[in-house]
Amino acid sequence: PDVGQFGAYQQLLLWFVLLPCVLPCGFHAYNQLFMAARPQHWCRVPELDHLDPFLARNLSIPVEWKDGEPIFSHCTMFVRNYSDLRQLPVTQHALAGANVTTCRHGWTFDYSQYATTVVTEWDMVCQKDYYSTLALVLLGVGGLIGNYIFGYLQDSIGRRPSFFIYLFIECLFGIATAFAQDFVTWTLFRVGVGFTVPAILGTPYVLAIELVGPKHRTVCTILTNIAYSLGLVALAAVV
């Protein structure tokens, strides 16, 4: 039967299948920027844990100059006997001129902006500060490989079966990401998500313009991009 150029069949498929699948693509593509956000951090000194974190920072962390601005060091601390320091009024102790060393007991993080990120969970700072960038690069590499593979898959078994296959893969790896216990596992799950995102974004667009008449293809293209943009707006609201 003739379903028309933009009849009930095309509209139901567009509004209830294709566009809802595009909507979360913005989440999956960009939420890693927030999952791997790096808050302010400095060396932890266990002997000063009883103090306000920012006061402890003032007592134990040297100031460095970066881009003409003074900042507290992220990766070094003063070498002092902090057990003795704890017994003294903090206003009477000067640390100027003390030797410095790398962090010995992990880091203290400023949680005022982010309650938790993979950076704070797995101490991805200082010698490991490139980990978050590496994971983001691998997410993009996964997308490049996925586009190549799913292109052949669509030609082999069709766009609709392929679409639901990598939609399932995206959901599977997206949920698994929340349960990752270490950086390597988390990165592998993120690569799995990246593997599908470009294909999931592109396939609904292609399906939509193939199912409607020529004069409605521009509308479908605009709606697909609006759905993706709304996903980005929703991500900003959630974060």
PDB file of C-alpha atoms in Angstrom:
ATOM      1  CA  PRO A   1       0.000   0.000   0.000  1.00  0.00           C
ATOM      2  CA  ASP A   2       1.006   3.592  -0.585  1.00  0.00           C
ATOM      3  CA  VAL A   3       1.997   5.195   2.736  1.00  0.00           C
ATOM      4  CA  GLY A   4       2.464   8.627   1.202  1.00  0.00           C
ATOM      5  CA  GLN A   5       5.410  10.970   1.364  1.00  0.00           C
ATOM      6  CA  PHE A   6       5.005  11.959   5.011  1.00  0.00           C
ATOM      7  CA  GLY A   7       2.062   9.978   6.291  1.00  0.00           C
ATOM      8  CA  ALA A   8       1.226   8.413   9.638  1.00  0.00           C
ATOM      9  CA  TYR A   9       3.769   5.602   9.176  1.00  0.00           C
ATOM     10  CA  GLN A  10       6.705   7.941   8.578  1.00  0.00           C
ATOM     11  CA  GLN A  11       5.660  10.311  11.338  1.00  0.00           C
ATOM     12  CA  LEU A  12       5.263   7.553  13.927  1.00  0.00           C
ATOM     13  CA  LEU A  13       8.646   6.114  13.005  1.00  0.00           C
ATOM     14  CA  LEU A  14      10.279   9.537  13.097  1.00  0.00           C
ATOM     15  CA  TRP A  15       8.779  10.787  16.369  1.00  0.00           C
ATOM     16  CA  PHE A  16       8.774   7.580  18.401  1.00  0.00           C
ATOM     17  CA  VAL A  17      11.806   5.642  17.134  1.00  0.00           C
ATOM     18  CA  LEU A  18      14.361   7.706  15.249  1.00  0.00           C
ATOM     19  CA  LEU A  19      14.372  11.028  17.107  1.00  0.00           C
ATOM     20  CA  PRO A  20      14.303   9.475  20.623  1.00  0.00           C
ATOM     21  CA  CYS A  21      17.375   7.452  19.647  1.00  0.00           C
ATOM     22  CA  VAL A  22      19.216  10.569  18.481  1.00  0.00           C
ATOM     23  CA  LEU A  23      18.372  12.475  21.663  1.00  0.00           C
ATOM     24  CA  PRO A  24      20.839  10.681  24.008  1.00  0.00           C
ATOM     25  CA  CYS A  25      23.708  10.803  21.500  1.00  0.00           C
ATOM     26  CA  GLY A  26      24.773  14.144  22.937  1.00  0.00           C
ATOM     27  CA  PHE A  27      24.889  12.549  26.389  1.00  0.00           C
ATOM     28  CA  HIS A  28      27.103   9.703  25.260  1.00  0.00           C
ATOM     29  CA  ALA A  29      29.362  11.870  23.129  1.00  0.00           C
ATOM     30  CA  TYR A  30      30.034  14.609  25.698  1.00  0.00           C
ATOM     31  CA  ASN A  31      29.282  13.292  29.180  1.00  0.00           C
ATOM     32  CA  GLN A  32      32.845  12.014  29.410  1.00  0.00           C
ATOM     33  CA  LEU A  33      34.001  15.625  29.713  1.00  0.00           C
ATOM     34  CA  PHE A  34      32.142  15.748  33.029  1.00  0.00           C
ATOM     35  CA  MET A  35      32.871  12.191  34.143  1.00  0.00           C
ATOM     36  CA  ALA A  36      36.589  12.898  33.762  1.00  0.00           C
ATOM     37  CA  ALA A  37      36.559  16.501  34.982  1.00  0.00           C
ATOM     38  CA  ARG A  38      39.644  17.411  37.004  1.00  0.00           C
ATOM     39  CA  PRO A  39      38.819  19.548  40.067  1.00  0.00           C
ATOM     40  CA  GLN A  40      41.353  21.575  41.999  1.00  0.00           C
ATOM     41  CA  HIS A  41      43.657  19.279  43.953  1.00  0.00           C
ATOM     42  CA  TRP A  42      46.771  19.303  46.093  1.00  0.00           C
ATOM     43  CA  CYS A  43      48.889  16.872  48.100  1.00  0.00           C
ATOM     44  CA  ARG A  44      47.193  15.301  51.092  1.00  0.00           C
ATOM     45  CA  VAL A  45      48.965  15.551  54.447  1.00  0.00           C
ATOM     46  CA  PRO A  46      47.365  13.064  56.890  1.00  0.00           C
ATOM     47  CA  GLU A  47      48.628  14.977  59.936  1.00  0.00           C
ATOM     48  CA  LEU A  48      46.577  17.992  58.841  1.00  0.00           C
ATOM     49  CA  ASP A  49      43.329  16.156  58.110  1.00  0.00           C
ATOM     50  CA  HIS A  50      41.757  17.690  61.218  1.00  0.00           C
ATOM     51  CA  LEU A  51      42.118  21.170  59.737  1.00  0.00           C
ATOM     52  CA  ASP A  52      39.990  22.883  57.136  1.00  0.00           C
ATOM     53  CA  PRO A  53      41.249  21.544  53.759  1.00  0.00           C
ATOM     54  CA  PHE A  54      42.066  24.997  52.455  1.00  0.00           C
ATOM     55  CA  LEU A  55      43.933  25.927  55.617  1.00  0.00           C
ATOM     56  CA  ALA A  56      45.882  22.667  55.371  1.00  0.00           C
ATOM     57  CA  ARG A  57      46.698  23.570  51.778  1.00  0.00           C
ATOM     58  CA  ASN A  58      48.020  26.965  52.830  1.00  0.00           C
ATOM     59  CA  LEU A  59      50.314  25.313  55.375  1.00  0.00           C
ATOM     60  CA  SER A  60      51.661  22.475  53.271  1.00  0.00           C
ATOM     61  CA  ILE A  61      51.575  23.401  49.584  1.00  0.00           C
ATOM     62  CA  PRO A  62      54.049  25.707  47.822  1.00  0.00           C
ATOM     63  CA  VAL A  63      52.894  28.403  45.441  1.00  0.00           C
ATOM     64  CA  GLU A  64      53.958  28.204  41.802  1.00  0.00           C
ATOM     65  CA  TRP A  65      53.640  30.647  38.942  1.00  0.00           C
ATOM     66  CA  LYS A  66      51.682  29.595  35.871  1.00  0.00           C
ATOM     67  CA  ASP A  67      50.892  31.944  32.992  1.00  0.00           C
ATOM     68  CA  GLY A  68      51.855  34.849  35.203  1.00  0.00           C
ATOM     69  CA  GLU A  69      49.440  33.832  37.967  1.00  0.00           C
ATOM     70  CA  PRO A  70      50.310  32.384  41.400  1.00  0.00           C
ATOM     71  CA  ILE A  71      48.676  29.003  42.026  1.00  0.00           C
ATOM     72  CA  PHE A  72      49.076  26.295  44.629  1.00  0.00           C
ATOM     73  CA  SER A  73      51.113  23.359  43.383  1.00  0.00           C
ATOM     74  CA  HIS A  74      49.133  20.297  42.375  1.00  0.00           C
ATOM     75  CA  CYS A  75      51.929  17.772  42.687  1.00  0.00           C
ATOM     76  CA  THR A  76      54.378  18.936  45.355  1.00  0.00           C
ATOM     77  CA  MET A  77      54.309  19.632  49.090  1.00  0.00           C
ATOM     78  CA  PHE A  78      56.635  21.072  51.717  1.00  0.00           C
ATOM     79  CA  VAL A  79      58.918  18.653  53.553  1.00  0.00           C
ATOM     80  CA  ARG A  80      58.203  19.360  57.219  1.00  0.00           C
ATOM     81  CA  ASN A  81      57.414  17.540  60.434  1.00  0.00           C
ATOM     82  CA  TYR A  82      53.673  18.075  60.306  1.00  0.00           C
ATOM     83  CA  SER A  83      53.143  16.224  63.582  1.00  0.00           C
ATOM     84  CA  ASP A  84      54.922  19.092  65.319  1.00  0.00           C
ATOM     85  CA  LEU A  85      53.183  21.639  63.159  1.00  0.00           C
ATOM     86  CA  ARG A  86      49.831  20.339  64.329  1.00  0.00           C
ATOM     87  CA  GLN A  87      50.627  21.349  67.907  1.00  0.00           C
ATOM     88  CA  LEU A  88      51.403  24.958  67.012  1.00  0.00           C
ATOM     89  CA  PRO A  89      49.064  27.860  66.286  1.00  0.00           C
ATOM     90  CA  VAL A  90      48.919  27.923  62.518  1.00  0.00           C
ATOM     91  CA  THR A  91      49.494  31.664  62.400  1.00  0.00           C
ATOM     92  CA  GLN A  92      52.891  31.264  64.106  1.00  0.00           C
ATOM     93  CA  HIS A  93      54.449  28.840  61.684  1.00  0.00           C
ATOM     94  CA  ALA A  94      56.220  29.893  58.501  1.00  0.00           C
ATOM     95  CA  LEU A  95      57.029  27.451  55.741  1.00  0.00           C
ATOM     96  CA  ALA A  96      58.939  29.779  53.456  1.00  0.00           C
ATOM     97  CA  GLY A  97      62.172  28.264  52.235  1.00  0.00           C
ATOM     98  CA  ALA A  98      61.280  24.681  53.139  1.00  0.00           C
ATOM     99  CA  ASN A  99      62.226  21.856  50.803  1.00  0.00           C
ATOM    100  CA  VAL A 100      59.538  20.331  48.612  1.00  0.00           C
ATOM    101  CA  THR A 101      58.767  16.783  47.506  1.00  0.00           C
ATOM    102  CA  THR A 102      56.160  14.988  45.434  1.00  0.00           C
ATOM    103  CA  CYS A 103      52.864  13.914  46.993  1.00  0.00           C
ATOM    104  CA  ARG A 104      53.344  11.023  49.415  1.00  0.00           C
ATOM    105  CA  HIS A 105      49.826  10.277  50.641  1.00  0.00           C
ATOM    106  CA  GLY A 106      47.575  10.910  47.672  1.00  0.00           C
ATOM    107  CA  TRP A 107      45.634  14.082  47.034  1.00  0.00           C
ATOM    108  CA  THR A 108      42.943  16.254  48.520  1.00  0.00           C
ATOM    109  CA  PHE A 109      40.297  17.359  46.022  1.00  0.00           C
ATOM    110  CA  ASP A 110      38.020  20.374  46.011  1.00  0.00           C
ATOM    111  CA  TYR A 111      34.521  18.871  45.821  1.00  0.00           C
ATOM    112  CA  SER A 112      32.676  22.184  45.656  1.00  0.00           C
ATOM    113  CA  GLN A 113      31.944  21.809  41.922  1.00  0.00           C
ATOM    114  CA  TYR A 114      32.036  18.042  41.317  1.00  0.00           C
ATOM    115  CA  ALA A 115      30.916  15.525  43.921  1.00  0.00           C
ATOM    116  CA  THR A 116      32.977  12.791  42.287  1.00  0.00           C
ATOM    117  CA  THR A 117      34.656  12.043  38.966  1.00  0.00           C
ATOM    118  CA  VAL A 118      36.858   9.243  37.692  1.00  0.00           C
ATOM    119  CA  VAL A 119      39.786  11.592  38.293  1.00  0.00           C
ATOM    120  CA  THR A 120      39.044  11.816  42.013  1.00  0.00           C
ATOM    121  CA  GLU A 121      38.207   8.114  42.308  1.00  0.00           C
ATOM    122  CA  TRP A 122      41.405   6.853  40.694  1.00  0.00           C
ATOM    123  CA  ASP A 123      43.781   9.780  41.376  1.00  0.00           C
ATOM    124  CA  MET A 124      44.235  10.599  37.691  1.00  0.00           C
ATOM    125  CA  VAL A 125      46.429  13.622  38.373  1.00  0.00           C
ATOM    126  CA  CYS A 126      50.107  14.579  38.172  1.00  0.00           C
ATOM    127  CA  GLN A 127      51.892  11.578  36.608  1.00  0.00           C
ATOM    128  CA  LYS A 128      48.495  10.226  35.520  1.00  0.00           C
ATOM    129  CA  ASP A 129      46.945  13.485  34.359  1.00  0.00           C
ATOM    130  CA  TYR A 130      47.045  12.358  30.720  1.00  0.00           C
ATOM    131  CA  TYR A 131      44.726   9.419  31.446  1.00  0.00           C
ATOM    132  CA  SER A 132      41.518  11.429  30.991  1.00  0.00           C
ATOM    133  CA  THR A 133      42.737  12.859  27.672  1.00  0.00           C
ATOM    134  CA  LEU A 134      43.801   9.402  26.511  1.00  0.00           C
ATOM    135  CA  ALA A 135      40.339   8.028  27.289  1.00  0.00           C
ATOM    136  CA  LEU A 136      38.712  10.853  25.318  1.00  0.00           C
ATOM    137  CA  VAL A 137      40.969  10.181  22.327  1.00  0.00           C
ATOM    138  CA  LEU A 138      40.140   6.472  22.445  1.00  0.00           C
ATOM    139  CA  LEU A 139      36.426   7.337  22.557  1.00  0.00           C
ATOM    140  CA  GLY A 140      36.877   9.201  19.265  1.00  0.00           C
ATOM    141  CA  VAL A 141      38.963   6.404  17.758  1.00  0.00           C
ATOM    142  CA  GLY A 142      36.192   3.969  18.654  1.00  0.00           C
ATOM    143  CA  GLY A 143      33.758   6.159  16.726  1.00  0.00           C
ATOM    144  CA  LEU A 144      35.964   6.146  13.626  1.00  0.00           C
ATOM    145  CA  ILE A 145      36.276   2.370  13.688  1.00  0.00           C
ATOM    146  CA  GLY A 146      32.573   1.916  14.398  1.00  0.00           C
ATOM    147  CA  ASN A 147      31.554   4.090  11.456  1.00  0.00           C
ATOM    148  CA  TYR A 148      33.709   2.004   9.152  1.00  0.00           C
ATOM    149  CA  ILE A 149      32.408  -1.351  10.425  1.00  0.00           C
ATOM    150  CA  PHE A 150      28.753  -0.386  10.686  1.00  0.00           C
ATOM    151  CA  GLY A 151      28.821   1.012   7.166  1.00  0.00           C
ATOM    152  CA  TYR A 152      29.579  -2.465   5.871  1.00  0.00           C
ATOM    153  CA  LEU A 153      27.049  -3.974   8.274  1.00  0.00           C
ATOM    154  CA  GLN A 154      24.284  -1.723   6.962  1.00  0.00           C
ATOM    155  CA  ASP A 155      25.070  -2.726   3.393  1.00  0.00           C
ATOM    156  CA  SER A 156      25.019  -6.396   4.391  1.00  0.00           C
ATOM    157  CA  ILE A 157      21.900  -6.772   6.543  1.00  0.00           C
ATOM    158  CA  GLY A 158      20.142  -3.434   6.108  1.00  0.00           C
ATOM    159  CA  ARG A 159      19.966  -0.179   8.034  1.00  0.00           C
ATOM    160  CA  ARG A 160      17.146  -1.025  10.423  1.00  0.00           C
ATOM    161  CA  PRO A 161      18.633  -4.285  11.793  1.00  0.00           C
ATOM    162  CA  SER A 162      22.042  -2.627  12.023  1.00  0.00           C
ATOM    163  CA  PHE A 163      20.550   0.353  13.811  1.00  0.00           C
ATOM    164  CA  PHE A 164      19.044  -1.777  16.573  1.00  0.00           C
ATOM    165  CA  ILE A 165      22.230  -3.829  16.892  1.00  0.00           C
ATOM    166  CA  TYR A 166      24.435  -0.863  17.679  1.00  0.00           C
ATOM    167  CA  LEU A 167      21.693   0.755  19.748  1.00  0.00           C
ATOM    168  CA  PHE A 168      21.836  -2.359  21.934  1.00  0.00           C
ATOM    169  CA  ILE A 169      25.647  -2.160  22.042  1.00  0.00           C
ATOM    170  CA  GLU A 170      25.514   1.496  23.093  1.00  0.00           C
ATOM    171  CA  CYS A 171      23.039   0.782  25.896  1.00  0.00           C
ATOM    172  CA  LEU A 172      25.066  -2.205  27.079  1.00  0.00           C
ATOM    173  CA  PHE A 173      28.382  -0.367  27.289  1.00  0.00           C
ATOM    174  CA  GLY A 174      26.759   2.828  28.566  1.00  0.00           C
ATOM    175  CA  ILE A 175      25.263   0.993  31.547  1.00  0.00           C
ATOM    176  CA  ALA A 176      28.453  -0.999  32.105  1.00  0.00           C
ATOM    177  CA  THR A 177      30.418   2.258  32.373  1.00  0.00           C
ATOM    178  CA  ALA A 178      28.661   3.035  35.650  1.00  0.00           C
ATOM    179  CA  PHE A 179      29.997  -0.188  37.187  1.00  0.00           C
ATOM    180  CA  ALA A 180      33.640   0.080  36.084  1.00  0.00           C
ATOM    181  CA  GLN A 181      36.044  -0.438  38.985  1.00  0.00           C
ATOM    182  CA  ASP A 182      39.277   0.791  37.409  1.00  0.00           C
ATOM    183  CA  PHE A 183      40.554   3.052  34.663  1.00  0.00           C
ATOM    184  CA  VAL A 184      41.285   0.322  32.106  1.00  0.00           C
ATOM    185  CA  THR A 185      37.812  -1.212  32.396  1.00  0.00           C
ATOM    186  CA  TRP A 186      36.154   2.192  32.303  1.00  0.00           C
ATOM    187  CA  THR A 187      38.106   3.160  29.182  1.00  0.00           C
ATOM    188  CA  LEU A 188      37.184  -0.080  27.411  1.00  0.00           C
ATOM    189  CA  PHE A 189      33.514   0.551  28.143  1.00  0.00           C
ATOM    190  CA  ARG A 190      33.822   4.126  26.898  1.00  0.00           C
ATOM    191  CA  VAL A 191      35.435   2.895  23.674  1.00  0.00           C
ATOM    192  CA  GLY A 192      32.445   0.572  23.287  1.00  0.00           C
ATOM    193  CA  VAL A 193      30.118   3.561  23.620  1.00  0.00           C
ATOM    194  CA  GLY A 194      32.176   5.639  21.195  1.00  0.00           C
ATOM    195  CA  PHE A 195      32.087   2.720  18.777  1.00  0.00           C
ATOM    196  CA  THR A 196      28.357   3.299  18.245  1.00  0.00           C
ATOM    197  CA  VAL A 197      27.658   7.022  18.748  1.00  0.00           C
ATOM    198  CA  PRO A 198      28.426   8.342  15.218  1.00  0.00           C
ATOM    199  CA  ALA A 199      26.505   5.477  13.615  1.00  0.00           C
ATOM    200  CA  ILE A 200      23.478   5.978  15.871  1.00  0.00           C
ATOM    201  CA  LEU A 201      23.497   9.681  15.074  1.00  0.00           C
ATOM    202  CA  GLY A 202      23.813   9.175  11.322  1.00  0.00           C
ATOM    203  CA  THR A 203      21.529   6.205  10.690  1.00  0.00           C
ATOM    204  CA  PRO A 204      18.228   7.787  11.858  1.00  0.00           C
ATOM    205  CA  TYR A 205      18.969  10.724   9.590  1.00  0.00           C
ATOM    206  CA  VAL A 206      19.510   8.450   6.576  1.00  0.00           C
ATOM    207  CA  LEU A 207      16.474   6.301   7.381  1.00  0.00           C
ATOM    208  CA  ALA A 208      14.288   9.369   7.773  1.00  0.00           C
ATOM    209  CA  ILE A 209      15.189  10.937   4.443  1.00  0.00           C
ATOM    210  CA  GLU A 210      14.818   7.586   2.674  1.00  0.00           C
ATOM    211  CA  LEU A 211      11.318   6.985   4.027  1.00  0.00           C
ATOM    212  CA  VAL A 212       9.824  10.387   3.212  1.00  0.00           C
ATOM    213  CA  GLY A 213       9.225  12.234  -0.008  1.00  0.00           C
ATOM    214  CA  PRO A 214      11.854  14.638  -1.397  1.00  0.00           C
ATOM    215  CA  LYS A 215      10.088  17.796  -0.229  1.00  0.00           C
ATOM    216  CA  HIS A 216      10.031  16.571   3.398  1.00  0.00           C
ATOM    217  CA  ARG A 217      13.698  15.612   3.653  1.00  0.00           C
ATOM    218  CA  THR A 218      14.824  19.054   4.752  1.00  0.00           C
ATOM    219  CA  VAL A 219      12.359  18.948   7.650  1.00  0.00           C
ATOM    220  CA  CYS A 220      13.639  15.520   8.711  1.00  0.00           C
ATOM    221  CA  THR A 221      17.220  16.756   8.595  1.00  0.00           C
ATOM    222  CA  ILE A 222      16.365  19.768  10.747  1.00  0.00           C
ATOM    223  CA  LEU A 223      14.417  17.652  13.253  1.00  0.00           C
ATOM    224  CA  THR A 224      17.306  15.198  13.591  1.00  0.00           C
ATOM    225  CA  ASN A 225      19.735  18.011  14.387  1.00  0.00           C
ATOM    226  CA  ILE A 226      17.262  19.606  16.790  1.00  0.00           C
ATOM    227  CA  ALA A 227      16.926  16.293  18.662  1.00  0.00           C
ATOM    228  CA  TYR A 228      20.709  16.045  18.984  1.00  0.00           C
ATOM    229  CA  SER A 229      20.940  19.655  20.167  1.00  0.00           C
ATOM    230  CA  LEU A 230      18.194  19.103  22.736  1.00  0.00           C
ATOM    231  CA  GLY A 231      20.232  16.202  24.077  1.00  0.00           C
ATOM    232  CA  LEU A 232      23.187  18.531  24.588  1.00  0.00           C
ATOM    233  CA  VAL A 233      20.964  21.076  26.340  1.00  0.00           C
ATOM    234  CA  ALA A 234      19.559  18.333  28.572  1.00  0.00           C
ATOM    235  CA  LEU A 235      23.093  17.193  29.424  1.00  0.00           C
ATOM    236  CA  ALA A 236      23.957  20.711  30.563  1.00  0.00           C
ATOM    237  CA  ALA A 237      20.816  20.798  32.700  1.00  0.00           C
ATOM    238  CA  VAL A 238      21.534  17.415  34.295  1.00  0.00           C
ATOM    239  CA  VAL A 239      25.168  18.169  35.048  1.00  0.00           C
TER     240      VAL A 239
END
